[in-house]
Structure formats: C-alpha cells, structure tokens
Backbone as a chain_set.jsonl record, in Angstrom:
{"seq": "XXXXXXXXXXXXXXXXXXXXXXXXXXXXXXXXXXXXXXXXXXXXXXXXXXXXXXXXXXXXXXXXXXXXXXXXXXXXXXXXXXXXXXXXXXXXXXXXXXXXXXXXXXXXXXXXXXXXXXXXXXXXXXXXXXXXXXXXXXXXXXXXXXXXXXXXXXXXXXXXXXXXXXXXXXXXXXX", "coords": {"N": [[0.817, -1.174, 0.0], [1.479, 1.357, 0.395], [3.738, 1.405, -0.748], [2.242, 2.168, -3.303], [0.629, 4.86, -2.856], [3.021, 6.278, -2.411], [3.935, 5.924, -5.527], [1.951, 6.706, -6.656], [1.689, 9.742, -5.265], [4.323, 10.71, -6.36], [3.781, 10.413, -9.09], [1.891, 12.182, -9.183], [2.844, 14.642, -8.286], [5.125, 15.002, -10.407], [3.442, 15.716, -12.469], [2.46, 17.71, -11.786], [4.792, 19.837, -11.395], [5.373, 19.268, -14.236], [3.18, 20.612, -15.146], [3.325, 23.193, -14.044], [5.936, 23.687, -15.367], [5.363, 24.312, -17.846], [3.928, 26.867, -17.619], [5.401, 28.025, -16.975], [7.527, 28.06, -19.422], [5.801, 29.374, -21.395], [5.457, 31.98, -19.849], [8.041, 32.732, -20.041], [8.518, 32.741, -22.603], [7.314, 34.916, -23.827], [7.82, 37.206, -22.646], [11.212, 36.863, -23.394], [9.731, 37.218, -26.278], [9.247, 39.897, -25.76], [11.628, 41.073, -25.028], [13.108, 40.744, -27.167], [11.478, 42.691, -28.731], [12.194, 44.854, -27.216], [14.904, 45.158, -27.637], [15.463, 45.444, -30.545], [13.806, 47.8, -31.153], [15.74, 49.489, -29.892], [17.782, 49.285, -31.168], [17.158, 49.854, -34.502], [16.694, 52.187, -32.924], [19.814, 53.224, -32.418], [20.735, 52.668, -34.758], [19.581, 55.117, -36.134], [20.244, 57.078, -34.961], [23.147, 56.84, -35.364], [23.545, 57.236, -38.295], [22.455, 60.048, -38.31], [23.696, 61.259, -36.769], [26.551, 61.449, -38.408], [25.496, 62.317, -40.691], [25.291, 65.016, -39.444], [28.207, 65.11, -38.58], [29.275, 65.411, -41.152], [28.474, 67.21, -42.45], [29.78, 69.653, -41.253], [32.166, 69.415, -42.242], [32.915, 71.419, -44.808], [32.242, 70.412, -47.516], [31.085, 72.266, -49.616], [32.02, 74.188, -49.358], [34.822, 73.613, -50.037], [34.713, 72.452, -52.88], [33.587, 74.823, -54.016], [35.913, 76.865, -53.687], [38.047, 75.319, -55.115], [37.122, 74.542, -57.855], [37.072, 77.843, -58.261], [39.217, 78.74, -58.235], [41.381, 76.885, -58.614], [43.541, 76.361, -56.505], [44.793, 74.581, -54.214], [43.946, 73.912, -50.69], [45.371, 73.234, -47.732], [43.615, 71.683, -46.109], [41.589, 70.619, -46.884], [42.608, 68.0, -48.236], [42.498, 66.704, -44.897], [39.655, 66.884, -44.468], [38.247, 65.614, -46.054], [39.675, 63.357, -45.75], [39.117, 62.779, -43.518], [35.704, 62.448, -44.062], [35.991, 60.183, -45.522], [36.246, 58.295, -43.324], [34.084, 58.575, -41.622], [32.087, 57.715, -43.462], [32.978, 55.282, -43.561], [32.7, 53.856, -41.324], [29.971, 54.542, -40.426], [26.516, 52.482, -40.248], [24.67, 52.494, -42.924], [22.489, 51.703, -43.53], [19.196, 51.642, -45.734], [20.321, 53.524, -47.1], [22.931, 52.986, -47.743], [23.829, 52.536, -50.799], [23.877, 55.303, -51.689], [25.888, 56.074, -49.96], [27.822, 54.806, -50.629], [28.562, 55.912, -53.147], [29.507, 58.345, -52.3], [31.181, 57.824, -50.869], [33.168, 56.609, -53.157], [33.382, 59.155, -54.933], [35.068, 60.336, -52.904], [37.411, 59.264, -52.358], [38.185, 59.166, -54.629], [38.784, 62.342, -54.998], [40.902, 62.581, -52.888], [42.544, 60.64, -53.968], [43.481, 62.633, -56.153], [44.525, 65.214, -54.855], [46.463, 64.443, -53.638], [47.972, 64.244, -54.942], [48.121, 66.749, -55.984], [46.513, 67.589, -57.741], [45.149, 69.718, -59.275], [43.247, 69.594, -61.637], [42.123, 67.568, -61.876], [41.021, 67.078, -59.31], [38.721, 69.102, -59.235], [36.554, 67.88, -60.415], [36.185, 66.119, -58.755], [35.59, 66.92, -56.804], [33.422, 68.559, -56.729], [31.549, 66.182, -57.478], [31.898, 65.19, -55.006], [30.817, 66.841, -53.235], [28.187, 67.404, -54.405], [27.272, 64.407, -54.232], [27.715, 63.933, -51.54], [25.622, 66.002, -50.378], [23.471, 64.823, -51.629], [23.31, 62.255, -50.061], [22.958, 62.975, -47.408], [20.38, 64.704, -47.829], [18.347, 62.73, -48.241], [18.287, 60.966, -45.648], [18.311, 62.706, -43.943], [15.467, 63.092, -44.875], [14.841, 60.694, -44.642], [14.398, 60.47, -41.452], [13.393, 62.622, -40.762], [10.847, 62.679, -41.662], [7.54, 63.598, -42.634], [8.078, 66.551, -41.625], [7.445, 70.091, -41.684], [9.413, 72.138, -43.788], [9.95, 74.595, -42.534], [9.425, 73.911, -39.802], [11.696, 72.408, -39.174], [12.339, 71.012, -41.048], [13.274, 68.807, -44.542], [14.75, 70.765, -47.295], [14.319, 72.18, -50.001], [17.992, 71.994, -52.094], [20.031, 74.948, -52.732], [22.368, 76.156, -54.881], [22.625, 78.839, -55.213], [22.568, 81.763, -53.831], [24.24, 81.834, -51.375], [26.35, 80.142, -49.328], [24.7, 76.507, -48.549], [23.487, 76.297, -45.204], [25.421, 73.766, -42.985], [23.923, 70.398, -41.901], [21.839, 70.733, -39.711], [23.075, 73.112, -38.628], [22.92, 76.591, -37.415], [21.078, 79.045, -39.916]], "CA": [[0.0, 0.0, 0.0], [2.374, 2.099, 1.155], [4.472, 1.766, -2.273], [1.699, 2.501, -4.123], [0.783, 5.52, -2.352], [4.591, 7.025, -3.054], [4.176, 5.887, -6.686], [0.887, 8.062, -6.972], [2.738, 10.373, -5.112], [5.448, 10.764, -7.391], [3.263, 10.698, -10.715], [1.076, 13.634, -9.02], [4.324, 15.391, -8.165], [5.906, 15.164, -11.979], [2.528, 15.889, -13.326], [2.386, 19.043, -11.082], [6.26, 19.82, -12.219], [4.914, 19.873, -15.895], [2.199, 21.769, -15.526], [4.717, 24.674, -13.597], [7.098, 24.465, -16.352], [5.055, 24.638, -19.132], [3.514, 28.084, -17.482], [6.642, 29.229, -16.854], [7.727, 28.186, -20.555], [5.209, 31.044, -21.69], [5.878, 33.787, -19.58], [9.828, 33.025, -20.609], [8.586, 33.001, -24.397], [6.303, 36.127, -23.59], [9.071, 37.848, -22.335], [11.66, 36.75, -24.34], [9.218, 38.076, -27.546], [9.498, 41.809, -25.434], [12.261, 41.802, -24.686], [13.775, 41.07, -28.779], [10.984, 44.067, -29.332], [12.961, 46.047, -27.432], [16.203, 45.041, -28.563], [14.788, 45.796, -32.35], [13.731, 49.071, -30.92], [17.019, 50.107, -29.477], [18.972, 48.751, -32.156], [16.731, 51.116, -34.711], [17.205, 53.952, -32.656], [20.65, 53.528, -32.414], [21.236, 53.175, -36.306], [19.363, 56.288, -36.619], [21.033, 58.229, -34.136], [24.526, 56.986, -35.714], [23.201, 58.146, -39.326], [22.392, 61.241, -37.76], [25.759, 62.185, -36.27], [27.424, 61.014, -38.922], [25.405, 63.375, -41.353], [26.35, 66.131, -39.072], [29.77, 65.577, -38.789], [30.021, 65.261, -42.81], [27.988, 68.919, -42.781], [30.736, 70.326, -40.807], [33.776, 69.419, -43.365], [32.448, 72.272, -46.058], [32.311, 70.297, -48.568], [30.45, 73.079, -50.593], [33.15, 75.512, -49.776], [36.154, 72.908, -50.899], [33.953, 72.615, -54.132], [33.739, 76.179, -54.554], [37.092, 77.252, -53.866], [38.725, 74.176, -55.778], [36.555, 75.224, -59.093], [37.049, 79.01, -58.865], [40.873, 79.286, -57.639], [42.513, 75.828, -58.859], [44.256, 76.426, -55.46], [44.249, 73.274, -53.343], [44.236, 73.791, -49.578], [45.922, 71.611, -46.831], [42.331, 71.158, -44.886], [40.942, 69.419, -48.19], [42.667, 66.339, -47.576], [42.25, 66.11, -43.865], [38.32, 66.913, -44.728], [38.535, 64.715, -47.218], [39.895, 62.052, -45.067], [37.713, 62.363, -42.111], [34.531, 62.205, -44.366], [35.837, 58.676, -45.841], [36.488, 57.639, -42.501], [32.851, 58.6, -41.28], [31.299, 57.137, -44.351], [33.548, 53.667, -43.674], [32.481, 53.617, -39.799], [28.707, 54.274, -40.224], [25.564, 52.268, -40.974], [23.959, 53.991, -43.816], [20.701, 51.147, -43.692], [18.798, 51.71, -46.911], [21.172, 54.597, -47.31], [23.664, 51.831, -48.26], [24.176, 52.847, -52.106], [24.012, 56.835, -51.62], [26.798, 56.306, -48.928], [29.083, 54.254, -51.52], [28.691, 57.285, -54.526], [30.155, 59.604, -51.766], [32.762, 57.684, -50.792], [33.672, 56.853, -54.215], [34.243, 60.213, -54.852], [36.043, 61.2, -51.783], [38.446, 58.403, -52.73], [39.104, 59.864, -55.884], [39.226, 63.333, -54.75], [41.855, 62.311, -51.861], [43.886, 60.58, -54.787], [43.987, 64.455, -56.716], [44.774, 65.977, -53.655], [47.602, 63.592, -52.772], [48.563, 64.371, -56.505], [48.104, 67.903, -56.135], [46.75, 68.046, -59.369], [43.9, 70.387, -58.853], [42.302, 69.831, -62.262], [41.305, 66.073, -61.313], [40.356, 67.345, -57.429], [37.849, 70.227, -59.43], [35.561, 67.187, -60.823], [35.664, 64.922, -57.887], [35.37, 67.843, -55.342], [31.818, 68.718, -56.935], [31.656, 64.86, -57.159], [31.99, 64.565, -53.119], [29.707, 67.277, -52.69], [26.763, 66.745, -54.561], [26.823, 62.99, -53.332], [27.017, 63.79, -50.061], [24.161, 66.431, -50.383], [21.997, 63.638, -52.095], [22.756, 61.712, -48.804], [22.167, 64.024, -46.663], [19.16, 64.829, -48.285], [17.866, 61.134, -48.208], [19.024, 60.609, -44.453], [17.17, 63.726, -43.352], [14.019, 62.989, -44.962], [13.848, 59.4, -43.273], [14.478, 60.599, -39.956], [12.095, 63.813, -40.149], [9.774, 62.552, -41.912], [7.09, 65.082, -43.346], [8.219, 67.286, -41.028], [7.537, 70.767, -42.675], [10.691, 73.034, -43.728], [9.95, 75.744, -40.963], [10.21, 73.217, -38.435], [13.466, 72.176, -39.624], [12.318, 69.219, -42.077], [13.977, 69.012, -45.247], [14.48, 71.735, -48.055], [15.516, 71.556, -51.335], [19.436, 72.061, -52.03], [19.776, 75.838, -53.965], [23.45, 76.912, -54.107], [22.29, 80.136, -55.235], [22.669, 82.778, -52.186], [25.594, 81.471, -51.169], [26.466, 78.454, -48.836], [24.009, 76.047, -47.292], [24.241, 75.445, -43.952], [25.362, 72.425, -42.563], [23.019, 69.779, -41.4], [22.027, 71.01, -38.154], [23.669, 74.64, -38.283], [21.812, 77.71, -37.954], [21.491, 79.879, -40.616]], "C": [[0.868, 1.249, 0.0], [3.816, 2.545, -0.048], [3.247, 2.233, -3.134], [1.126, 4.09, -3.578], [2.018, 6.732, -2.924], [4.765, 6.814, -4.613], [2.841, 7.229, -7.274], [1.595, 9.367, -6.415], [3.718, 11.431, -5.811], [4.63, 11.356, -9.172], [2.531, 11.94, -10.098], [2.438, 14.754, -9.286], [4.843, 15.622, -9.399], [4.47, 15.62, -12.507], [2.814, 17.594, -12.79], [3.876, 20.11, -11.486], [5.843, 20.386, -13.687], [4.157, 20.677, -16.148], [2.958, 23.113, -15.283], [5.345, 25.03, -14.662], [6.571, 24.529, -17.219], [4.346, 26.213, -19.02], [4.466, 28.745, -17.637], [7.524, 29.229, -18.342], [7.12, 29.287, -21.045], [5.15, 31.683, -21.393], [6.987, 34.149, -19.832], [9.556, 33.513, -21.821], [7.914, 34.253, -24.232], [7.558, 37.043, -23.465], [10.568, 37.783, -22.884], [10.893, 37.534, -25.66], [9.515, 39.959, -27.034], [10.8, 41.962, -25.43], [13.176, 41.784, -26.507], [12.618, 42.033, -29.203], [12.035, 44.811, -28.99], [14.159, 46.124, -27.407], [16.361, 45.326, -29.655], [14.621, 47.265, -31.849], [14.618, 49.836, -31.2], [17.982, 50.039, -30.456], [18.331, 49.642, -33.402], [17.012, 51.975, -33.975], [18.168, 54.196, -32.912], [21.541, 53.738, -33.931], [20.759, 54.461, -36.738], [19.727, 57.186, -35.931], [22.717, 58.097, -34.65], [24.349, 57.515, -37.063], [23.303, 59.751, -39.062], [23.687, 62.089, -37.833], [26.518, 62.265, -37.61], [27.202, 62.205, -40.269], [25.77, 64.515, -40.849], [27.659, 66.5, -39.007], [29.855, 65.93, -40.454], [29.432, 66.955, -42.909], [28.941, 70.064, -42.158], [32.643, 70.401, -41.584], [33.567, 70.854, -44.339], [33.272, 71.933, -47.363], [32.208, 70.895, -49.829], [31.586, 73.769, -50.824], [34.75, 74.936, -50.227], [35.618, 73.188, -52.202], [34.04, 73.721, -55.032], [34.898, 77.037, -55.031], [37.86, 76.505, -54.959], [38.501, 74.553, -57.23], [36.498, 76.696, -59.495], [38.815, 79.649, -58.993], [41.939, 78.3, -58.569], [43.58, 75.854, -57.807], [43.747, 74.775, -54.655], [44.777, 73.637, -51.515], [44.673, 72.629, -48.385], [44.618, 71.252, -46.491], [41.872, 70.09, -46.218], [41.643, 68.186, -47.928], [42.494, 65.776, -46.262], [40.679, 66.201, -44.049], [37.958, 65.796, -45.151], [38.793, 63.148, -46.835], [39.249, 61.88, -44.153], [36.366, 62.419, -43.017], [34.688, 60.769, -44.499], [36.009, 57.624, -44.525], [34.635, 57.644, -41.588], [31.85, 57.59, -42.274], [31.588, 55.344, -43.873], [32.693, 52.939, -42.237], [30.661, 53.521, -39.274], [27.754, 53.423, -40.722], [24.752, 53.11, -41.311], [22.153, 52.965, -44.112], [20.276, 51.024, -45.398], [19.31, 52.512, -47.806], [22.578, 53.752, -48.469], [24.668, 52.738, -49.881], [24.413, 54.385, -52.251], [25.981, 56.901, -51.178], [28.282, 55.652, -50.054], [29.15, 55.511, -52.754], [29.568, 58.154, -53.541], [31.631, 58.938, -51.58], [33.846, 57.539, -51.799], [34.166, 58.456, -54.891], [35.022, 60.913, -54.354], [37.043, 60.519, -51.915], [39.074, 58.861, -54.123], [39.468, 61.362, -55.621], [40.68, 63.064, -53.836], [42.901, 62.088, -52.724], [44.985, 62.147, -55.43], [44.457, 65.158, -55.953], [46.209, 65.417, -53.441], [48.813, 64.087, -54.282], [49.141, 65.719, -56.824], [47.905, 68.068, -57.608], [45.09, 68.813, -59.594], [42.849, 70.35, -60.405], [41.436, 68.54, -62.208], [40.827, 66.612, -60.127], [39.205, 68.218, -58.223], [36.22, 69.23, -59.641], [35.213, 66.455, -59.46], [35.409, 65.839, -56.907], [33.692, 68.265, -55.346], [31.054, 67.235, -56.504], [31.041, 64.896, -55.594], [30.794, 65.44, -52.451], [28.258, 67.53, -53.064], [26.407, 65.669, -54.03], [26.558, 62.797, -52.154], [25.89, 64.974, -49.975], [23.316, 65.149, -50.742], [22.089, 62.684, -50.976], [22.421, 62.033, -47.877], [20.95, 64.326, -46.53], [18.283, 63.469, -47.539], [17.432, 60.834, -46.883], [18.169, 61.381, -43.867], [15.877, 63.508, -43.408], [13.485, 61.784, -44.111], [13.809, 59.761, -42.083], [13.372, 61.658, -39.548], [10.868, 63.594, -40.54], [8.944, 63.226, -43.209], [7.2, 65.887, -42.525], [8.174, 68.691, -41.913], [9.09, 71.453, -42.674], [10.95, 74.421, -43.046], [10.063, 75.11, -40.152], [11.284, 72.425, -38.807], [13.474, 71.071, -40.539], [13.251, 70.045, -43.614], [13.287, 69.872, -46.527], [14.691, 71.326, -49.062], [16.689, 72.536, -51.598], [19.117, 73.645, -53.326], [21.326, 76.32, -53.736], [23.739, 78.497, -54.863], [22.117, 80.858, -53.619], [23.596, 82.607, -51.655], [25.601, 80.173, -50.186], [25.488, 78.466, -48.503], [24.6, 75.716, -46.109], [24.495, 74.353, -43.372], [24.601, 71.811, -42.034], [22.874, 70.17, -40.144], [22.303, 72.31, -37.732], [22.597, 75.018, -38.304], [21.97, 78.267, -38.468], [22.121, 81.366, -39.876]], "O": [[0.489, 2.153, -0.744], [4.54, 3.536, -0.127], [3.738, 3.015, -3.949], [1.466, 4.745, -4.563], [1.857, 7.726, -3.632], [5.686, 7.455, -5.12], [2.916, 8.219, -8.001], [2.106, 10.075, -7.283], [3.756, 12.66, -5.737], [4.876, 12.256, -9.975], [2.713, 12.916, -10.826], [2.78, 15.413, -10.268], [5.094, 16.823, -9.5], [4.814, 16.162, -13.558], [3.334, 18.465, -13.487], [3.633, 21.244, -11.898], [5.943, 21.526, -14.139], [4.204, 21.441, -17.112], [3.164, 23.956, -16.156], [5.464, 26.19, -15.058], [7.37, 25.001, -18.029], [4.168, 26.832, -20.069], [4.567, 29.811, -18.245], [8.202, 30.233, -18.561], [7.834, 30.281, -21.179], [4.787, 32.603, -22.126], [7.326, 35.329, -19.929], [10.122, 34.519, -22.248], [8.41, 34.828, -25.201], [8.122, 37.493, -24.462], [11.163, 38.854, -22.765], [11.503, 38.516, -26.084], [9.857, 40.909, -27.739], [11.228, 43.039, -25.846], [13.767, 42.786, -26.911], [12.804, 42.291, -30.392], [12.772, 45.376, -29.798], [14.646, 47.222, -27.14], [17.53, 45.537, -29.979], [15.517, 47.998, -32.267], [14.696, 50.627, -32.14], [18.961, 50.785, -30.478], [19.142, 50.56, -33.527], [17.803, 52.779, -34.468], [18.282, 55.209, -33.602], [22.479, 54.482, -34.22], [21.375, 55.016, -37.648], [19.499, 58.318, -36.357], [23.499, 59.02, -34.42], [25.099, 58.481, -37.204], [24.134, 60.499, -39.576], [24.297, 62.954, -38.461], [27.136, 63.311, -37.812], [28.122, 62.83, -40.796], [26.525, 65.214, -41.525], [28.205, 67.582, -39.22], [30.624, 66.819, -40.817], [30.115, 67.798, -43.49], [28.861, 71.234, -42.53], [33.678, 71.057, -41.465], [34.698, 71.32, -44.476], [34.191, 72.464, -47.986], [32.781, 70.533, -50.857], [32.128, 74.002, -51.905], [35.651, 75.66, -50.651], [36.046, 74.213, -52.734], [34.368, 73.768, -56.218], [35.037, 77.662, -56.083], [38.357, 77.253, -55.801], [39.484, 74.874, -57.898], [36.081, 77.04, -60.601], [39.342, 80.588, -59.59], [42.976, 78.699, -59.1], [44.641, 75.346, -58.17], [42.682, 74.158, -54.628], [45.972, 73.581, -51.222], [44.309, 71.457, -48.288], [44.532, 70.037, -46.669], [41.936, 68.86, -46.208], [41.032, 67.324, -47.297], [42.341, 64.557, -46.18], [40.273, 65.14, -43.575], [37.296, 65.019, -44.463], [38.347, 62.121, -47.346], [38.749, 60.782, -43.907], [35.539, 62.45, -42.107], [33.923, 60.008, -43.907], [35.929, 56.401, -44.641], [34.203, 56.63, -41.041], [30.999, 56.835, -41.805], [30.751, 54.442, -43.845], [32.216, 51.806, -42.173], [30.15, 52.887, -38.35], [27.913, 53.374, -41.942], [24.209, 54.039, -40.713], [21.112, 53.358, -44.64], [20.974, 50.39, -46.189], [19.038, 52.474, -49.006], [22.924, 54.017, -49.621], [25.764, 53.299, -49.901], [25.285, 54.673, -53.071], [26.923, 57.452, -51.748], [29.433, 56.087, -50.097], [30.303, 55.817, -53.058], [30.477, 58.745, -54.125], [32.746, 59.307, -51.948], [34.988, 57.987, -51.692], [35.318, 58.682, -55.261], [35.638, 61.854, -54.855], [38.009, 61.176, -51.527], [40.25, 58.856, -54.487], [40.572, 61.673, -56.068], [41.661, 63.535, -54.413], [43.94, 62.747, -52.692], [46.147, 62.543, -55.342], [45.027, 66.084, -56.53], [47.06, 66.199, -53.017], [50.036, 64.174, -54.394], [50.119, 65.978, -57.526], [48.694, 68.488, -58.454], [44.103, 68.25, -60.067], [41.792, 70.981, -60.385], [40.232, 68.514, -62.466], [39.62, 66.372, -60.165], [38.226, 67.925, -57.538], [35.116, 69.595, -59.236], [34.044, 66.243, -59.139], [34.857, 65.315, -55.94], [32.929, 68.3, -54.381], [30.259, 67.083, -55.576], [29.892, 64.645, -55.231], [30.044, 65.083, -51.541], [27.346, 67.796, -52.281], [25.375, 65.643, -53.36], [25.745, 62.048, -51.612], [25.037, 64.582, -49.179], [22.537, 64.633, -49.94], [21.014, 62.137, -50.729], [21.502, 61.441, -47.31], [20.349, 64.299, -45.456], [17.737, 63.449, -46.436], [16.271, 60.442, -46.767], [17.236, 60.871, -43.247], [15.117, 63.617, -42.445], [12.512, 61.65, -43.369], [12.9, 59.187, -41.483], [12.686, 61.688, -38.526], [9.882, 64.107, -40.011], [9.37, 63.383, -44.353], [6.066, 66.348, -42.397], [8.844, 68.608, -42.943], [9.847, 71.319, -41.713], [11.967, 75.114, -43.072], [10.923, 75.504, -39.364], [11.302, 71.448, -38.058], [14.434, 70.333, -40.762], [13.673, 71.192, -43.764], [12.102, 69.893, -46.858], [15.203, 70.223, -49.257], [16.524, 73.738, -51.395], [18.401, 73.622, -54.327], [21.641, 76.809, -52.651], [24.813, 79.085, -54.989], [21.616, 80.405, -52.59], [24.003, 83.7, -51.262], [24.803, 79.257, -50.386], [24.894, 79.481, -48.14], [25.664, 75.146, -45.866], [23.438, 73.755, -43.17], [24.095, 72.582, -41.219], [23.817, 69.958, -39.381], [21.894, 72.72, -36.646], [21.574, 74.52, -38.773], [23.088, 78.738, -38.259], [22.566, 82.268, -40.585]]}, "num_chains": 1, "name": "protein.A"}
C-alpha cells in the first residue's frame, strides 16, 4: 500500500512539475518576444542616431566651400585632404541602412578626390570635389528625410538644395 501511495505520489508530483514548467515556458517566451521588441527598438534607434551624427559631422567638413574654392581658384588647400579624409572615414564607420548605395557614390568620390589631392593636381580634385559634394548632399538629403519625416521646412524638415545665395548650412547649423 504504502508503495503505491509514493508511486501516486510521485506521478502527481511530476505531473504538477509539468504543468509549472510549461507556465513558466510562456511567460519566458512572452518575455523573451518583449524583450527582442525592445532590442529591435534600441537597435533602430541607435542606427538612426549613428546616421544622424554622422550626417552632421560630414555637414561640418564644407564640402560646398572645398567645391567652390577648388573650381574658382585651382588652389588646393591643406584642410581638403584632412576633410577629405575624415569624411571617408565617417562614411567607412557608419551604418547607412537603406542609405547603403548613396553612402558608396560619396565615398567613391572622396576616394578619388583624396587621390587628386595627394597628386596635387587640382584639375582632377575640381571634378571629384563637386563629385563629393553633390553625393554627399543627395545623402544628406535622403538621411534627413527618413528621420524627419514630413516634417515641414519651418520646423526644420527638409528643403531643397539651392546653391544660389551662397552656402548652405550644414546639417544642423543655424542659418
């Protein structure tokens, strides 16, 4: 009697066991599913907060005004290659996302500008210097619009590029 007893016992006991862990299987998988939401979250934000920066820093090289100078002077300044080199190093270091293909046209040209530069041969640097800075406007552009949205262009959403009036300001500057 007394074995049978401890064998019921036992099978209640493991039954009771399974039922526990199979609850506690779905509040793990429950929780597990939140918590890879907000790992997906965070991991979006953080590609769009490194886009971000990354367009600001590149708006702070003046690309426009290498461009400008480069095509009206044929003068080549020292900052143009350190510019020049810290953009390709921003471009190499960030995820650009859907950006992807924009982000390779710029660097491609900042790689050829860097060569002209290194060359000092300012009539190759005149093409690729426009080169570097139209491309990175058109990512810029791009980059801005996903992040703001339709934000309108009085609250700081994106404009369209005029380089009539004289420079734009860098992503982020104030006029």
């Amino acid at each position: 009697m007394s074995r049978i007893r401890n064998v019921l016992l036992a099978a209640a006991l493991i039954g009771a066991l399974g039922l526990f862990a199979a609850a506690c299987d779905d509040d793990a998988e429950t929780q597990n599913n939140a918590q890879q939401s907000d790992v997906d979250t965070l991991t979006a934000r953080i590609q769009r907060n490194e886009m971000r920066e990354a367009v600001l820093t590149l708006g702070t090289l003046n690309l426009h005004g290498m461009d400008t100078a480069l095509n009206e002077t044929s003068k080549i300044d020292a900052s143009y290659s350190r510019n020049t080199t810290t953009a390709l190093r921003v471009l190499a270091t960030t995820y650009w996302g859907p950006h992807q293909e924009d982000a390779e046209a710029v660097r491609e040209a900042g790689i050829d500008l860097l060569a002209a530069l290194h060359d000092e041969d300012a009539d190759a640097a005149k093409p690729a210097a426009t080169a570097l800075h139209d491309t990175e406007h058109d990512l810029s552009t791009a980059v801005w619009a996903e992040l703001l949205g339709d934000l309108p262009p009085e609250e700081g959403g994106v404009e369209e590029h005029s380089d009539e009036g004289g420079e734009t300001p860098a992503a982020g500057a104030t006029p």
